[in-house]
Amino acid sequence: MAEVIQLNEEILQFKGKDFLQLSDYTPEEILYMLDVAKELKALQKQGKPHPYLAGKVLGMIFEKSSTRTRVSFEVGMLQLGGHAIFLSSKDIQLGRGETISDTAKVLSRYVDAIMIRTFSHASVEELAFNATIPVINGLTDLQHPTQVLADLLTIQEHKGKLAGLKLCYVGDGNNNMAHSLLEGAVKVGMDISIASPSGYLPDGTITEKAIKAGTETGSTVMITNDPVKAIQDADVVVTDVWASMGQEAEAGERLKAFEAYQVNEALCKHAKEDYIFLHCLPAHRGEEVTAEIIDGPHSVVFDEAENRLHAQKAILKLLLN
Ligand code: CP
Ligand code: NVA
C-alpha cells in the first residue's frame, strides 16, 4: 500500500474547505490528496472496509447530465460508510427559482457536504459562500477539478511520476477540462501545451495564473494553434469533446472549427513512443478522437474513469473527516 506522506498538519488543513478549483490548493496539498487516493484505492482493492465517513451524508445537485460523476460520488460515499442523495435540479425547488443562497443554507442544516454540477462557475462560488459545509465542484462551464485530480492519479500510476512530464491537450482550449488541466499540471510540475483554434483558446486569467504558478514548480505553459507543435514529445495526450454540455446549438460550427484538431494516429506519431492517452469521457469517436486511438494500446481512459472514484473518496475524506 502506498505510504501517506506525513506532512505538517498546520500546513495541510483540509477539514471544512471547499473543492472548487485546483488553483485553491498548494502543490503539497494536491500531492497529499493523490497519496490518500492511492491508499483508499488499495484498501478497496484488498476488500478492507474503510468507513471514515460513517453517518455522513453528501447532497449531490445536478443541473447537467452525468454518468461517472454521479455514480462515482454515490459509490464513494457508500464505500466510506456514508450516504449520498441525488438532487436533480429538475426536482428540487432550485429548478423553480429558489435562490442558490437559500438552497445552500437549507442543505447545510441537513447534509455534511454538497457536490454540485452546474453551468455557471459563479453559482458554485455563491453556493460555497452561503453554505456552512464543504462544497465540491462536480463540473461547471469553467472547471472540472475532480476529473483532473483523477487524471493526475492516472498519470502518476502509469508513468510513476508527474513532475517533468509533458502533457498535451488538443481541442477546445476554452472548456472546463482545458482550464482544470492547466491549473492541475502546473501545480505538480508538469509542462503543459494546449493546441486550439483561435477563438477557442483558454481563458486569459486562468492562463496567466497558470504561467505564474508554473514558475514556482518548474512547469512551462504553451498555448498554440499548432497541434503538431503542441504534441511534440508529449508523455500524455488529452482531448475532450468539441461541444460541451450547454453548447449543443454550436455543435455544427464547432465541428468545422476543430476539424484540424482531431487526435489520430498521424498526430500521435509526434508524441513520445510510450505516450498515454486520456479523455474524461463521454467521447465522440470520429470527432475529437479516432476509435484507433481511444480504443488503442496507449489509451488509459477506463483506468481514468475508475480513478474518479478513488480521487473523490480522498477529497471527501479530507474535507469531511
Ligand atoms: N467525465 C465526467 O465527468 O463524466 P460524466 O459527465 O459522466 O459525469
Ligand atoms: N467538457 C465536457 C466534459 C464532460 C465531462 C462538458 O462539459 O460537457
Short mmCIF file of C-alpha atoms in Angstrom, two decimals, residues 12-260:
data_model
loop_
_atom_site.label_atom_id
_atom_site.label_comp_id
_atom_site.label_asym_id
_atom_site.label_seq_id
_atom_site.Cartn_x
_atom_site.Cartn_y
_atom_site.Cartn_z
CA LEU A 12 -2.40 20.84 5.36
CA GLN A 13 -5.77 21.91 6.70
CA PHE A 14 -8.45 20.30 4.58
CA LYS A 15 -11.34 19.93 7.00
CA GLY A 16 -14.26 22.19 6.15
CA LYS A 17 -12.65 23.54 2.97
CA ASP A 18 -14.39 23.69 -0.40
CA PHE A 19 -13.08 21.99 -3.53
CA LEU A 20 -13.96 24.47 -6.28
CA GLN A 21 -10.79 24.63 -8.39
CA LEU A 22 -7.29 23.18 -8.17
CA SER A 23 -5.70 26.62 -8.03
CA ASP A 24 -7.07 26.92 -4.46
CA TYR A 25 -4.72 24.14 -3.32
CA THR A 26 -0.94 24.07 -2.91
CA PRO A 27 1.24 21.55 -4.76
CA GLU A 28 1.82 19.74 -1.42
CA GLU A 29 -1.91 19.50 -0.79
CA ILE A 30 -2.60 18.11 -4.25
CA LEU A 31 0.17 15.52 -3.93
CA TYR A 32 -1.15 14.60 -0.49
CA MET A 33 -4.68 14.13 -1.90
CA LEU A 34 -3.21 11.79 -4.50
CA ASP A 35 -1.44 9.80 -1.77
CA VAL A 36 -4.69 9.47 0.17
CA ALA A 37 -6.47 8.40 -3.04
CA LYS A 38 -3.87 5.67 -3.59
CA GLU A 39 -4.24 4.48 -0.02
CA LEU A 40 -8.04 4.35 -0.29
CA LYS A 41 -7.76 2.57 -3.64
CA ALA A 42 -5.50 -0.07 -2.09
CA LEU A 43 -7.93 -0.61 0.79
CA GLN A 44 -10.83 -1.01 -1.63
CA LYS A 45 -8.88 -3.43 -3.85
CA GLN A 46 -7.99 -5.52 -0.79
CA GLY A 47 -11.64 -5.58 0.24
CA LYS A 48 -10.84 -3.85 3.54
CA PRO A 49 -13.66 -1.71 4.94
CA HIS A 50 -12.75 1.96 5.35
CA PRO A 51 -15.80 3.69 6.85
CA TYR A 52 -14.12 7.05 7.54
CA LEU A 53 -17.38 8.89 6.84
CA ALA A 54 -19.82 6.70 8.76
CA GLY A 55 -23.10 8.55 9.20
CA LYS A 56 -22.10 11.42 6.90
CA VAL A 57 -24.33 12.50 4.02
CA LEU A 58 -23.42 14.12 0.71
CA GLY A 59 -26.07 16.09 -1.19
CA MET A 60 -25.43 15.97 -4.96
CA ILE A 61 -27.08 18.69 -7.07
CA PHE A 62 -27.10 18.03 -10.81
CA GLU A 63 -28.16 20.66 -13.34
CA LYS A 64 -26.47 18.71 -16.15
CA SER A 65 -26.32 15.02 -17.09
CA SER A 66 -23.73 12.67 -15.63
CA THR A 67 -22.72 9.03 -15.59
CA ARG A 68 -19.27 8.97 -13.98
CA THR A 69 -19.59 11.86 -11.53
CA ARG A 70 -22.93 10.75 -10.15
CA VAL A 71 -22.07 7.07 -9.82
CA SER A 72 -18.53 7.54 -8.50
CA PHE A 73 -19.59 10.04 -5.82
CA GLU A 74 -22.51 7.87 -4.76
CA VAL A 75 -20.47 4.67 -4.63
CA GLY A 76 -17.61 6.56 -2.97
CA MET A 77 -19.81 7.76 -0.11
CA LEU A 78 -21.20 4.25 0.34
CA GLN A 79 -17.69 2.74 0.49
CA LEU A 80 -16.72 5.37 3.06
CA GLY A 81 -19.66 4.33 5.24
CA GLY A 82 -21.80 7.34 4.39
CA HIS A 83 -24.68 8.10 2.09
CA ALA A 84 -25.32 10.27 -0.96
CA ILE A 85 -28.57 11.92 -2.05
CA PHE A 86 -29.11 12.64 -5.75
CA LEU A 87 -30.82 16.00 -6.20
CA SER A 88 -31.78 16.74 -9.78
CA SER A 89 -32.32 20.46 -10.24
CA LYS A 90 -35.49 19.49 -12.12
CA ASP A 91 -36.93 18.02 -8.95
CA ILE A 92 -35.71 20.38 -6.24
CA GLN A 93 -37.01 23.93 -5.77
CA LEU A 94 -33.77 25.36 -7.20
CA GLY A 95 -35.18 24.47 -10.62
CA ARG A 96 -38.30 26.53 -9.83
CA GLY A 97 -36.38 29.64 -8.86
CA GLU A 98 -35.45 29.16 -5.20
CA THR A 99 -32.23 31.08 -4.70
CA ILE A 100 -28.82 29.45 -4.55
CA SER A 101 -28.15 31.11 -1.20
CA ASP A 102 -31.36 29.77 0.39
CA THR A 103 -30.61 26.32 -1.06
CA ALA A 104 -27.11 26.46 0.43
CA LYS A 105 -28.38 27.49 3.86
CA VAL A 106 -31.13 24.86 3.94
CA LEU A 107 -28.95 21.98 2.74
CA SER A 108 -26.30 22.98 5.29
CA ARG A 109 -28.83 22.07 8.02
CA TYR A 110 -29.30 18.52 6.67
CA VAL A 111 -26.19 17.21 4.94
CA ASP A 112 -22.44 17.26 5.63
CA ALA A 113 -21.25 18.35 2.18
CA ILE A 114 -22.67 19.38 -1.19
CA MET A 115 -21.43 18.34 -4.61
CA ILE A 116 -22.81 20.42 -7.45
CA ARG A 117 -22.68 20.14 -11.25
CA THR A 118 -23.95 23.26 -12.94
CA PHE A 119 -23.38 25.79 -15.72
CA SER A 120 -22.01 28.99 -14.23
CA HIS A 121 -18.92 28.81 -12.06
CA ALA A 122 -20.25 31.83 -10.17
CA SER A 123 -23.21 29.70 -9.00
CA VAL A 124 -20.84 27.24 -7.34
CA GLU A 125 -18.97 30.09 -5.69
CA GLU A 126 -22.26 31.55 -4.45
CA LEU A 127 -23.31 28.17 -3.10
CA ALA A 128 -19.98 27.76 -1.32
CA PHE A 129 -20.14 31.28 0.09
CA ASN A 130 -23.58 30.67 1.61
CA ALA A 131 -23.09 27.08 2.76
CA THR A 132 -21.61 26.29 6.16
CA ILE A 133 -20.40 22.90 4.89
CA PRO A 134 -17.84 21.94 2.22
CA VAL A 135 -18.91 22.40 -1.41
CA ILE A 136 -17.35 20.29 -4.17
CA ASN A 137 -17.40 21.39 -7.80
CA GLY A 138 -18.61 18.44 -9.88
CA LEU A 139 -18.19 20.45 -13.12
CA THR A 140 -19.03 23.94 -14.26
CA ASP A 141 -18.62 25.54 -17.68
CA LEU A 142 -15.25 26.81 -16.42
CA GLN A 143 -13.72 23.99 -14.37
CA HIS A 144 -13.78 20.22 -13.82
CA PRO A 145 -11.34 19.79 -10.90
CA THR A 146 -12.43 16.36 -9.59
CA GLN A 147 -11.81 14.93 -13.06
CA VAL A 148 -8.33 16.41 -13.23
CA LEU A 149 -7.41 15.08 -9.79
CA ALA A 150 -8.37 11.64 -11.13
CA ASP A 151 -6.33 12.35 -14.27
CA LEU A 152 -3.25 13.21 -12.19
CA LEU A 153 -3.69 9.97 -10.25
CA THR A 154 -3.92 8.02 -13.52
CA ILE A 155 -0.83 9.67 -14.96
CA GLN A 156 1.12 9.07 -11.75
CA GLU A 157 0.14 5.39 -11.76
CA HIS A 158 1.08 4.84 -15.40
CA LYS A 159 4.20 6.99 -15.52
CA GLY A 160 5.43 6.62 -11.95
CA LYS A 161 5.77 10.38 -11.59
CA LEU A 162 4.23 13.72 -12.53
CA ALA A 163 6.96 16.35 -12.31
CA GLY A 164 8.97 16.65 -15.50
CA LEU A 165 6.35 15.08 -17.78
CA LYS A 166 4.83 16.87 -20.74
CA LEU A 167 1.03 16.88 -21.08
CA CYS A 168 -0.53 17.97 -24.35
CA TYR A 169 -4.20 18.85 -24.70
CA VAL A 170 -5.61 19.19 -28.21
CA GLY A 171 -9.08 20.60 -28.87
CA ASP A 172 -11.34 23.08 -27.11
CA GLY A 173 -8.93 25.11 -25.01
CA ASN A 174 -11.71 27.22 -23.60
CA ASN A 175 -13.59 24.49 -21.78
CA ASN A 176 -13.68 23.13 -18.23
CA MET A 177 -11.20 20.32 -18.88
CA ALA A 178 -8.58 22.53 -20.51
CA HIS A 179 -8.79 25.02 -17.65
CA SER A 180 -8.56 22.45 -14.86
CA LEU A 181 -5.73 20.63 -16.65
CA LEU A 182 -3.85 23.93 -16.90
CA GLU A 183 -4.29 24.53 -13.17
CA GLY A 184 -3.50 20.95 -12.21
CA ALA A 185 -0.45 20.42 -14.42
CA VAL A 186 1.43 23.46 -13.18
CA LYS A 187 0.76 22.52 -9.55
CA VAL A 188 2.56 19.20 -9.94
CA GLY A 189 5.47 20.33 -12.11
CA MET A 190 4.22 19.04 -15.46
CA ASP A 191 4.76 21.03 -18.64
CA ILE A 192 1.50 21.64 -20.47
CA SER A 193 0.84 22.54 -24.09
CA ILE A 194 -2.62 23.34 -25.41
CA ALA A 195 -3.43 23.40 -29.11
CA SER A 196 -6.71 25.05 -30.07
CA PRO A 197 -8.05 27.14 -32.93
CA SER A 198 -8.20 30.90 -32.43
CA GLY A 199 -11.44 31.78 -30.72
CA TYR A 200 -11.22 28.66 -28.54
CA LEU A 201 -8.06 29.41 -26.57
CA PRO A 202 -8.04 29.07 -22.77
CA ASP A 203 -9.32 31.85 -20.54
CA GLY A 204 -6.67 34.59 -20.27
CA THR A 205 -6.79 34.96 -16.50
CA ILE A 206 -6.51 31.21 -15.87
CA THR A 207 -3.61 31.02 -18.33
CA GLU A 208 -1.73 33.92 -16.73
CA LYS A 209 -2.20 32.44 -13.27
CA ALA A 210 -1.01 29.05 -14.52
CA ILE A 211 2.12 30.56 -16.07
CA LYS A 212 2.85 32.28 -12.75
CA ALA A 213 2.19 29.12 -10.71
CA GLY A 214 4.46 27.23 -13.11
CA THR A 215 7.40 29.47 -12.31
CA GLU A 216 7.24 28.11 -8.74
CA THR A 217 7.08 24.43 -9.72
CA GLY A 218 9.25 24.50 -12.84
CA SER A 219 6.33 23.93 -15.26
CA THR A 220 6.04 25.59 -18.62
CA VAL A 221 2.82 26.53 -20.40
CA MET A 222 2.50 26.60 -24.19
CA ILE A 223 -0.67 27.80 -25.92
CA THR A 224 -0.65 27.41 -29.69
CA ASN A 225 -2.83 26.92 -32.77
CA ASP A 226 -0.49 24.17 -33.96
CA PRO A 227 -1.34 20.64 -32.74
CA VAL A 228 1.86 19.13 -34.15
CA LYS A 229 3.99 21.62 -32.26
CA ALA A 230 1.99 21.06 -29.07
CA ILE A 231 2.16 17.27 -29.14
CA GLN A 232 5.89 17.05 -29.89
CA ASP A 233 7.46 14.58 -27.40
CA ALA A 234 4.39 14.58 -25.15
CA ASP A 235 4.16 11.90 -22.45
CA VAL A 236 0.43 12.42 -22.01
CA VAL A 237 -2.07 13.27 -24.75
CA VAL A 238 -5.52 14.52 -23.75
CA THR A 239 -8.59 15.69 -25.56
CA ASP A 240 -12.24 16.37 -24.80
CA VAL A 241 -15.48 16.85 -26.70
CA TRP A 242 -15.65 19.76 -29.11
CA ALA A 243 -19.10 20.82 -27.89
CA SER A 244 -19.53 20.65 -24.13
CA MET A 245 -22.83 20.36 -22.29
CA GLY A 246 -24.81 23.52 -22.92
CA GLN A 247 -23.10 24.15 -26.29
CA GLU A 248 -25.29 21.78 -28.32
CA ALA A 249 -26.55 24.58 -30.58
CA GLU A 250 -22.94 25.36 -31.62
CA ALA A 251 -22.11 21.73 -32.46
CA GLY A 252 -22.10 22.17 -36.26
CA GLU A 253 -19.96 25.30 -36.20
CA ARG A 254 -17.55 23.67 -33.73
CA LEU A 255 -17.23 20.54 -35.88
CA LYS A 256 -15.79 22.76 -38.62
CA ALA A 257 -13.64 24.89 -36.31
CA PHE A 258 -11.96 21.84 -34.74
CA GLU A 259 -11.56 19.73 -37.91
CA ALA A 260 -7.76 20.00 -37.84
#
